[in-house]
């Protein structure tokens, strides 16, 4: 995957944590994800289409989800209710929406609404796609941001 | 949600079961889904963008996932491996891709690549979106097709 599609996510994650969540964090090195594991409690999943197609998935523990939902809304969360899943979906939306603005080229990518998965699970991607995972560590645990994108055929051909 | 976005899914599901899976099935009545439950073992999630934005999620038990993957590929599956999640993603892709061709209006919707969730879970959608669930019963259990779509602002305004 073109690194020019990964850097926008680093910028966007920083901005969301600094400006929307106001929470200390350490952004780790993006790395190629070899398999679908590990398991998480919660994932926010967003589809991308346009000059690239794929998905952006943020995955985290239940305790971190409660913390992030609280940091976003200013309320305290003790259970993963509808307001909490809405908040996790909104954080995924802000990360993907912020990143796509800085994609290379014509930047014509669009993002879908988020779906939020609740329950111990892992996420598998089409086996022919490279997945770049960005770890983001907080005092309440790690947020993993998986970026699974490929340039669409028409866009890749136009560049060649 | 406009029923003209649901009928294309009924047509598409029938076509996938008749032509690609070659498996007997009974399509139930589409209904408004009141809450995120029940829990499933596997979900294939696809994002849509364009004249509508949202997601299409097919959810099923592990045993039905093994059956459908087998029916698609002609091989027997005994575990939810990468080939099986690829097959479930491909079935979600065929259902969503077939449906969007018959959307009303300019039909400019695009679909993302699928993400496949493995593990006992439920899927939550943004709380302001209506979810239409289409049940599809087979001898190996039920496939639930959740359609969560809204017309995008620019498209809805153009119609008004």
Short mmCIF file of C-alpha atoms in Angstrom, two decimals:
data_model
loop_
_atom_site.label_atom_id
_atom_site.label_comp_id
_atom_site.label_asym_id
_atom_site.label_seq_id
_atom_site.Cartn_x
_atom_site.Cartn_y
_atom_site.Cartn_z
CA UNK A 1 0.00 0.00 0.00
CA UNK A 2 1.20 3.47 -0.90
CA UNK A 3 2.60 5.17 2.23
CA UNK A 4 0.96 8.37 1.04
CA UNK A 5 -2.33 6.81 2.14
CA UNK A 6 -0.99 6.00 5.62
CA UNK A 7 0.50 9.34 6.63
CA UNK A 8 -2.91 11.06 6.43
CA UNK A 9 -4.16 8.61 9.07
CA UNK A 10 -1.28 9.47 11.42
CA UNK A 11 -2.13 13.17 11.07
CA UNK A 12 -5.84 12.51 11.53
CA UNK A 13 -5.47 10.27 14.62
CA UNK A 14 -3.25 12.90 16.27
CA UNK A 15 -5.81 15.60 15.55
CA UNK A 16 -8.73 13.55 16.93
CA UNK A 17 -6.86 12.73 20.16
CA UNK A 18 -5.53 16.25 20.63
CA UNK A 19 -8.59 18.26 19.69
CA UNK A 20 -11.67 16.04 20.17
CA UNK A 21 -10.66 13.61 22.92
CA UNK A 22 -8.10 15.76 24.70
CA UNK A 23 -6.38 12.61 25.96
CA UNK A 24 -2.64 11.76 26.23
CA UNK A 25 -1.56 9.11 23.69
CA UNK A 26 1.48 7.60 22.00
CA UNK A 27 1.27 6.79 18.32
CA UNK A 28 3.25 3.63 17.43
CA UNK A 29 4.89 2.67 14.17
CA UNK A 30 2.52 1.58 11.39
CA UNK A 31 3.19 -2.06 10.51
CA UNK A 32 1.96 -4.68 8.09
CA UNK A 33 -0.62 -6.86 9.83
CA UNK A 34 0.13 -10.51 9.25
CA UNK A 35 -3.12 -12.10 10.44
CA UNK A 36 -6.63 -11.24 11.51
CA UNK A 37 -5.93 -11.65 15.26
CA UNK A 38 -5.84 -10.38 18.04
CA UNK A 39 -9.37 -10.33 19.44
CA UNK A 40 -11.04 -7.12 20.55
CA UNK A 41 -14.27 -6.24 22.38
CA UNK A 42 -15.36 -3.39 20.08
CA UNK A 43 -14.63 -2.36 16.48
CA UNK A 44 -15.83 0.64 14.49
CA UNK A 45 -15.84 -0.19 10.77
CA UNK A 46 -16.03 2.31 7.91
CA UNK A 47 -15.98 1.55 4.19
CA UNK A 48 -14.11 3.71 1.67
CA UNK A 49 -14.81 3.99 -2.05
CA UNK A 50 -13.55 6.21 -4.86
CA UNK A 51 -9.93 6.57 -5.92
CA UNK A 52 -9.25 3.89 -3.28
CA UNK A 53 -11.54 1.16 -2.02
CA UNK A 54 -11.32 -0.66 1.29
CA UNK A 55 -12.03 -0.16 4.95
CA UNK A 56 -10.79 1.55 8.07
CA UNK A 57 -11.35 -0.31 11.33
CA UNK A 58 -10.66 0.99 14.82
CA UNK A 59 -10.54 -1.79 17.43
CA UNK A 60 -10.30 -1.53 21.20
CA UNK A 61 -11.18 -3.04 24.58
CA UNK A 62 -14.47 -2.35 26.30
CA UNK A 63 -12.75 -0.30 29.02
CA UNK A 64 -11.00 1.93 26.47
CA UNK A 65 -14.27 2.31 24.54
CA UNK A 66 -15.98 3.60 27.70
CA UNK A 67 -13.07 6.02 28.28
CA UNK A 68 -13.05 7.35 24.71
CA UNK A 69 -16.84 7.72 24.59
CA UNK A 70 -16.64 9.66 27.85
CA UNK A 71 -13.81 11.83 26.59
CA UNK A 72 -15.76 12.67 23.42
CA UNK A 73 -19.08 13.47 25.09
CA UNK A 74 -18.03 14.75 28.52
CA UNK A 75 -20.31 12.18 30.19
CA UNK A 76 -19.27 9.13 32.18
CA UNK A 77 -19.96 5.74 30.60
CA UNK A 78 -20.26 2.52 32.60
CA UNK A 79 -21.78 0.28 29.93
CA UNK A 80 -21.54 -0.15 26.16
CA UNK A 81 -24.94 1.32 25.31
CA UNK A 82 -26.21 3.02 22.15
CA UNK A 83 -24.60 6.35 23.07
CA UNK A 84 -21.28 4.56 23.52
CA UNK A 85 -21.44 2.75 20.15
CA UNK A 86 -22.50 6.04 18.53
CA UNK A 87 -19.39 7.68 20.03
CA UNK A 88 -17.07 4.90 18.80
CA UNK A 89 -18.64 5.16 15.35
CA UNK A 90 -18.14 8.92 15.42
CA UNK A 91 -14.46 8.56 16.38
CA UNK A 92 -13.96 6.12 13.47
CA UNK A 93 -15.79 8.60 11.24
CA UNK A 94 -13.57 11.52 12.32
CA UNK A 95 -10.37 9.51 11.81
CA UNK A 96 -11.36 8.25 8.34
CA UNK A 97 -12.96 11.55 7.31
CA UNK A 98 -9.93 13.57 8.40
CA UNK A 99 -7.52 11.21 6.65
CA UNK A 100 -9.25 11.13 3.28
CA UNK A 101 -8.93 14.91 2.94
CA UNK A 102 -5.16 14.42 2.73
CA UNK A 103 -5.09 11.49 0.33
CA UNK A 104 -2.79 11.97 -2.69
CA UNK A 105 -4.12 12.81 -6.13
CA UNK A 106 -7.65 13.96 -6.71
CA UNK A 107 -8.74 12.81 -3.27
CA UNK A 108 -12.11 11.66 -4.50
CA UNK A 109 -12.59 9.03 -1.79
CA UNK A 110 -15.91 8.80 0.06
CA UNK A 111 -16.60 7.15 3.41
CA UNK A 112 -19.66 5.19 4.51
CA UNK A 113 -21.46 5.48 7.84
CA UNK A 114 -19.86 3.39 10.59
CA UNK A 115 -20.95 -0.04 11.79
CA UNK A 116 -19.87 -0.88 15.34
CA UNK A 117 -19.21 -4.49 16.36
CA UNK A 118 -19.73 -5.39 20.03
CA UNK A 119 -18.51 -8.72 21.49
CA UNK A 120 -15.19 -10.61 21.58
CA UNK A 121 -14.19 -10.90 17.92
CA UNK A 122 -11.55 -10.37 15.29
CA UNK A 123 -11.88 -8.76 11.87
CA UNK A 124 -10.74 -10.50 8.68
CA UNK A 125 -10.06 -8.63 5.44
CA UNK A 126 -9.96 -9.93 1.85
CA UNK A 127 -6.86 -12.14 1.71
CA UNK A 128 -5.37 -10.28 -1.26
CA UNK A 129 -5.27 -6.91 0.55
CA UNK A 130 -2.34 -5.59 2.55
CA UNK A 131 -3.43 -4.34 5.98
CA UNK A 132 -1.47 -1.59 7.71
CA UNK A 133 -2.11 -1.42 11.45
CA UNK A 134 -1.39 1.74 13.44
CA UNK A 135 -1.15 1.27 17.24
CA UNK A 136 -2.23 4.15 19.44
CA UNK A 137 -1.50 3.63 23.14
CA UNK A 138 -3.32 5.41 25.95
CA UNK A 139 -3.28 4.97 29.73
CA UNK A 140 -6.54 2.98 29.31
CA UNK A 141 -5.12 0.61 26.69
CA UNK A 142 -4.43 0.38 22.99
CA UNK A 143 -6.53 1.57 20.07
CA UNK A 144 -5.62 -0.30 16.87
CA UNK A 145 -6.36 1.47 13.60
CA UNK A 146 -6.35 -0.97 10.66
CA UNK A 147 -6.18 0.53 7.18
CA UNK A 148 -7.06 -1.85 4.34
CA UNK A 149 -7.01 0.08 1.07
CA UNK A 150 -6.20 -0.52 -2.56
CA UNK A 151 -6.25 1.92 -5.42
CA UNK A 152 -9.16 1.25 -7.76
CA UNK A 153 -8.27 -0.11 -11.20
CA UNK A 154 -9.31 3.01 -13.10
CA UNK A 155 -7.32 5.25 -10.75
CA UNK A 156 -4.22 3.02 -10.79
CA UNK A 157 -4.35 2.87 -14.61
CA UNK A 158 -4.57 6.65 -14.89
CA UNK A 159 -1.34 6.96 -12.90
CA UNK A 160 0.58 4.40 -15.00
CA UNK B 1 -35.95 4.21 4.26
CA UNK B 2 -37.28 4.27 0.71
CA UNK B 3 -38.64 0.81 -0.20
CA UNK B 4 -37.10 1.29 -3.64
CA UNK B 5 -33.74 0.64 -1.97
CA UNK B 6 -34.97 -2.60 -0.35
CA UNK B 7 -36.51 -4.38 -3.34
CA UNK B 8 -33.13 -4.48 -5.15
CA UNK B 9 -31.75 -6.47 -2.21
CA UNK B 10 -34.58 -9.02 -2.44
CA UNK B 11 -33.83 -9.49 -6.14
CA UNK B 12 -30.09 -9.71 -5.51
CA UNK B 13 -30.32 -12.21 -2.61
CA UNK B 14 -32.57 -14.47 -4.74
CA UNK B 15 -30.09 -14.33 -7.61
CA UNK B 16 -27.07 -15.12 -5.39
CA UNK B 17 -28.82 -18.12 -3.79
CA UNK B 18 -30.25 -19.42 -7.07
CA UNK B 19 -27.25 -18.89 -9.34
CA UNK B 20 -24.11 -18.78 -7.17
CA UNK B 21 -24.97 -20.93 -4.15
CA UNK B 22 -27.55 -23.21 -5.78
CA UNK B 23 -29.15 -23.76 -2.37
CA UNK B 24 -32.85 -23.90 -1.37
CA UNK B 25 -33.92 -20.86 0.68
CA UNK B 26 -36.98 -18.94 1.85
CA UNK B 27 -36.86 -15.17 1.81
CA UNK B 28 -38.79 -13.65 4.73
CA UNK B 29 -40.52 -10.30 5.00
CA UNK B 30 -38.20 -7.29 5.36
CA UNK B 31 -38.81 -5.61 8.72
CA UNK B 32 -37.59 -2.65 10.69
CA UNK B 33 -34.91 -3.80 13.13
CA UNK B 34 -35.59 -2.42 16.58
CA UNK B 35 -32.28 -3.16 18.28
CA UNK B 36 -28.75 -4.32 17.59
CA UNK B 37 -29.32 -7.87 18.84
CA UNK B 38 -29.35 -10.89 18.22
CA UNK B 39 -25.77 -12.15 18.39
CA UNK B 40 -24.15 -13.92 15.48
CA UNK B 41 -20.87 -15.81 14.92
CA UNK B 42 -19.93 -14.19 11.60
CA UNK B 43 -20.80 -10.94 9.81
CA UNK B 44 -19.73 -9.67 6.39
CA UNK B 45 -19.80 -5.85 6.38
CA UNK B 46 -19.77 -3.63 3.28
CA UNK B 47 -19.90 0.17 3.19
CA UNK B 48 -21.90 2.09 0.57
CA UNK B 49 -21.33 5.66 -0.56
CA UNK B 50 -22.73 7.86 -3.33
CA UNK B 51 -26.40 8.73 -3.80
CA UNK B 52 -26.92 6.75 -0.57
CA UNK B 53 -24.52 6.19 2.31
CA UNK B 54 -24.61 3.37 4.82
CA UNK B 55 -23.79 -0.28 5.16
CA UNK B 56 -24.98 -3.74 4.24
CA UNK B 57 -24.27 -6.47 6.75
CA UNK B 58 -24.89 -10.18 6.29
CA UNK B 59 -24.87 -12.10 9.60
CA UNK B 60 -25.00 -15.81 10.20
CA UNK B 61 -23.98 -18.74 12.40
CA UNK B 62 -20.65 -20.50 12.01
CA UNK B 63 -22.36 -23.66 10.70
CA UNK B 64 -24.23 -21.72 7.99
CA UNK B 65 -21.02 -19.84 7.09
CA UNK B 66 -19.26 -23.18 6.50
CA UNK B 67 -22.21 -24.35 4.36
CA UNK B 68 -22.36 -21.18 2.25
CA UNK B 69 -18.58 -21.06 1.74
CA UNK B 70 -18.75 -24.68 0.62
CA UNK B 71 -21.67 -24.00 -1.71
CA UNK B 72 -19.83 -21.07 -3.30
CA UNK B 73 -16.49 -22.81 -3.81
CA UNK B 74 -17.47 -26.45 -4.25
CA UNK B 75 -15.08 -27.44 -1.45
CA UNK B 76 -15.98 -28.70 2.01
CA UNK B 77 -15.25 -26.39 4.93
CA UNK B 78 -14.81 -27.60 8.52
CA UNK B 79 -13.32 -24.44 10.04
CA UNK B 80 -13.65 -20.70 9.63
CA UNK B 81 -10.32 -20.13 7.89
CA UNK B 82 -9.19 -17.41 5.49
CA UNK B 83 -10.85 -19.09 2.51
CA UNK B 84 -14.12 -19.20 4.44
CA UNK B 85 -14.01 -15.51 5.45
CA UNK B 86 -13.09 -14.65 1.84
CA UNK B 87 -16.18 -16.56 0.68
CA UNK B 88 -18.47 -14.80 3.18
CA UNK B 89 -17.00 -11.45 2.10
CA UNK B 90 -17.58 -12.39 -1.53
CA UNK B 91 -21.23 -13.32 -0.85
CA UNK B 92 -21.76 -9.95 0.89
CA UNK B 93 -20.07 -8.30 -2.09
CA UNK B 94 -22.32 -10.07 -4.62
CA UNK B 95 -25.49 -9.19 -2.67
CA UNK B 96 -24.57 -5.52 -2.27
CA UNK B 97 -23.08 -5.19 -5.75
CA UNK B 98 -26.13 -6.79 -7.39
CA UNK B 99 -28.54 -4.62 -5.40
CA UNK B 100 -26.90 -1.28 -6.13
CA UNK B 101 -27.32 -1.81 -9.88
CA UNK B 102 -31.09 -1.60 -9.34
CA UNK B 103 -31.16 1.41 -7.03
CA UNK B 104 -33.58 4.17 -8.09
CA UNK B 105 -32.39 7.37 -9.75
CA UNK B 106 -28.90 7.77 -11.09
CA UNK B 107 -27.67 4.69 -9.23
CA UNK B 108 -24.31 6.22 -8.51
CA UNK B 109 -23.66 4.21 -5.35
CA UNK B 110 -20.28 2.55 -4.81
CA UNK B 111 -19.44 -0.33 -2.47
CA UNK B 112 -16.31 -0.87 -0.40
CA UNK B 113 -14.41 -4.14 0.01
CA UNK B 114 -15.88 -6.39 2.72
CA UNK B 115 -14.68 -6.75 6.31
CA UNK B 116 -15.62 -10.04 7.96
CA UNK B 117 -16.18 -10.24 11.72
CA UNK B 118 -15.53 -13.59 13.42
CA UNK B 119 -16.62 -14.29 17.03
CA UNK B 120 -19.88 -14.03 18.98
CA UNK B 121 -20.98 -10.42 18.45
CA UNK B 122 -23.71 -8.06 17.43
CA UNK B 123 -23.52 -5.09 15.08
CA UNK B 124 -24.72 -1.61 16.10
CA UNK B 125 -25.54 1.11 13.57
CA UNK B 126 -25.72 4.90 14.01
CA UNK B 127 -28.76 5.44 16.24
CA UNK B 128 -30.39 7.88 13.81
CA UNK B 129 -30.52 5.36 10.94
CA UNK B 130 -33.43 3.04 10.19
CA UNK B 131 -32.26 -0.56 9.72
CA UNK B 132 -34.23 -2.91 7.50
CA UNK B 133 -33.49 -6.57 8.15
CA UNK B 134 -34.22 -9.23 5.53
CA UNK B 135 -34.33 -12.81 6.86
CA UNK B 136 -33.26 -15.59 4.51
CA UNK B 137 -33.87 -19.09 5.88
CA UNK B 138 -32.03 -22.19 4.74
CA UNK B 139 -31.92 -25.75 6.02
CA UNK B 140 -28.63 -24.83 7.75
CA UNK B 141 -30.07 -21.77 9.52
CA UNK B 142 -30.87 -18.14 8.94
CA UNK B 143 -28.87 -15.52 7.05
CA UNK B 144 -29.85 -12.00 8.18
CA UNK B 145 -29.25 -9.20 5.69
CA UNK B 146 -29.29 -5.80 7.40
CA UNK B 147 -29.59 -2.75 5.16
CA UNK B 148 -28.74 0.59 6.81
CA UNK B 149 -28.93 3.31 4.18
CA UNK B 150 -29.85 6.96 3.99
CA UNK B 151 -29.95 9.20 0.96
CA UNK B 152 -27.11 11.70 1.01
CA UNK B 153 -28.07 15.33 1.58
CA UNK B 154 -27.21 16.51 -1.91
CA UNK B 155 -29.20 13.68 -3.50
CA UNK B 156 -32.22 14.15 -1.21
CA UNK B 157 -32.19 17.92 -1.93
CA UNK B 158 -32.11 17.34 -5.69
CA UNK B 159 -35.29 15.25 -5.42
CA UNK B 160 -37.17 17.85 -3.35
#
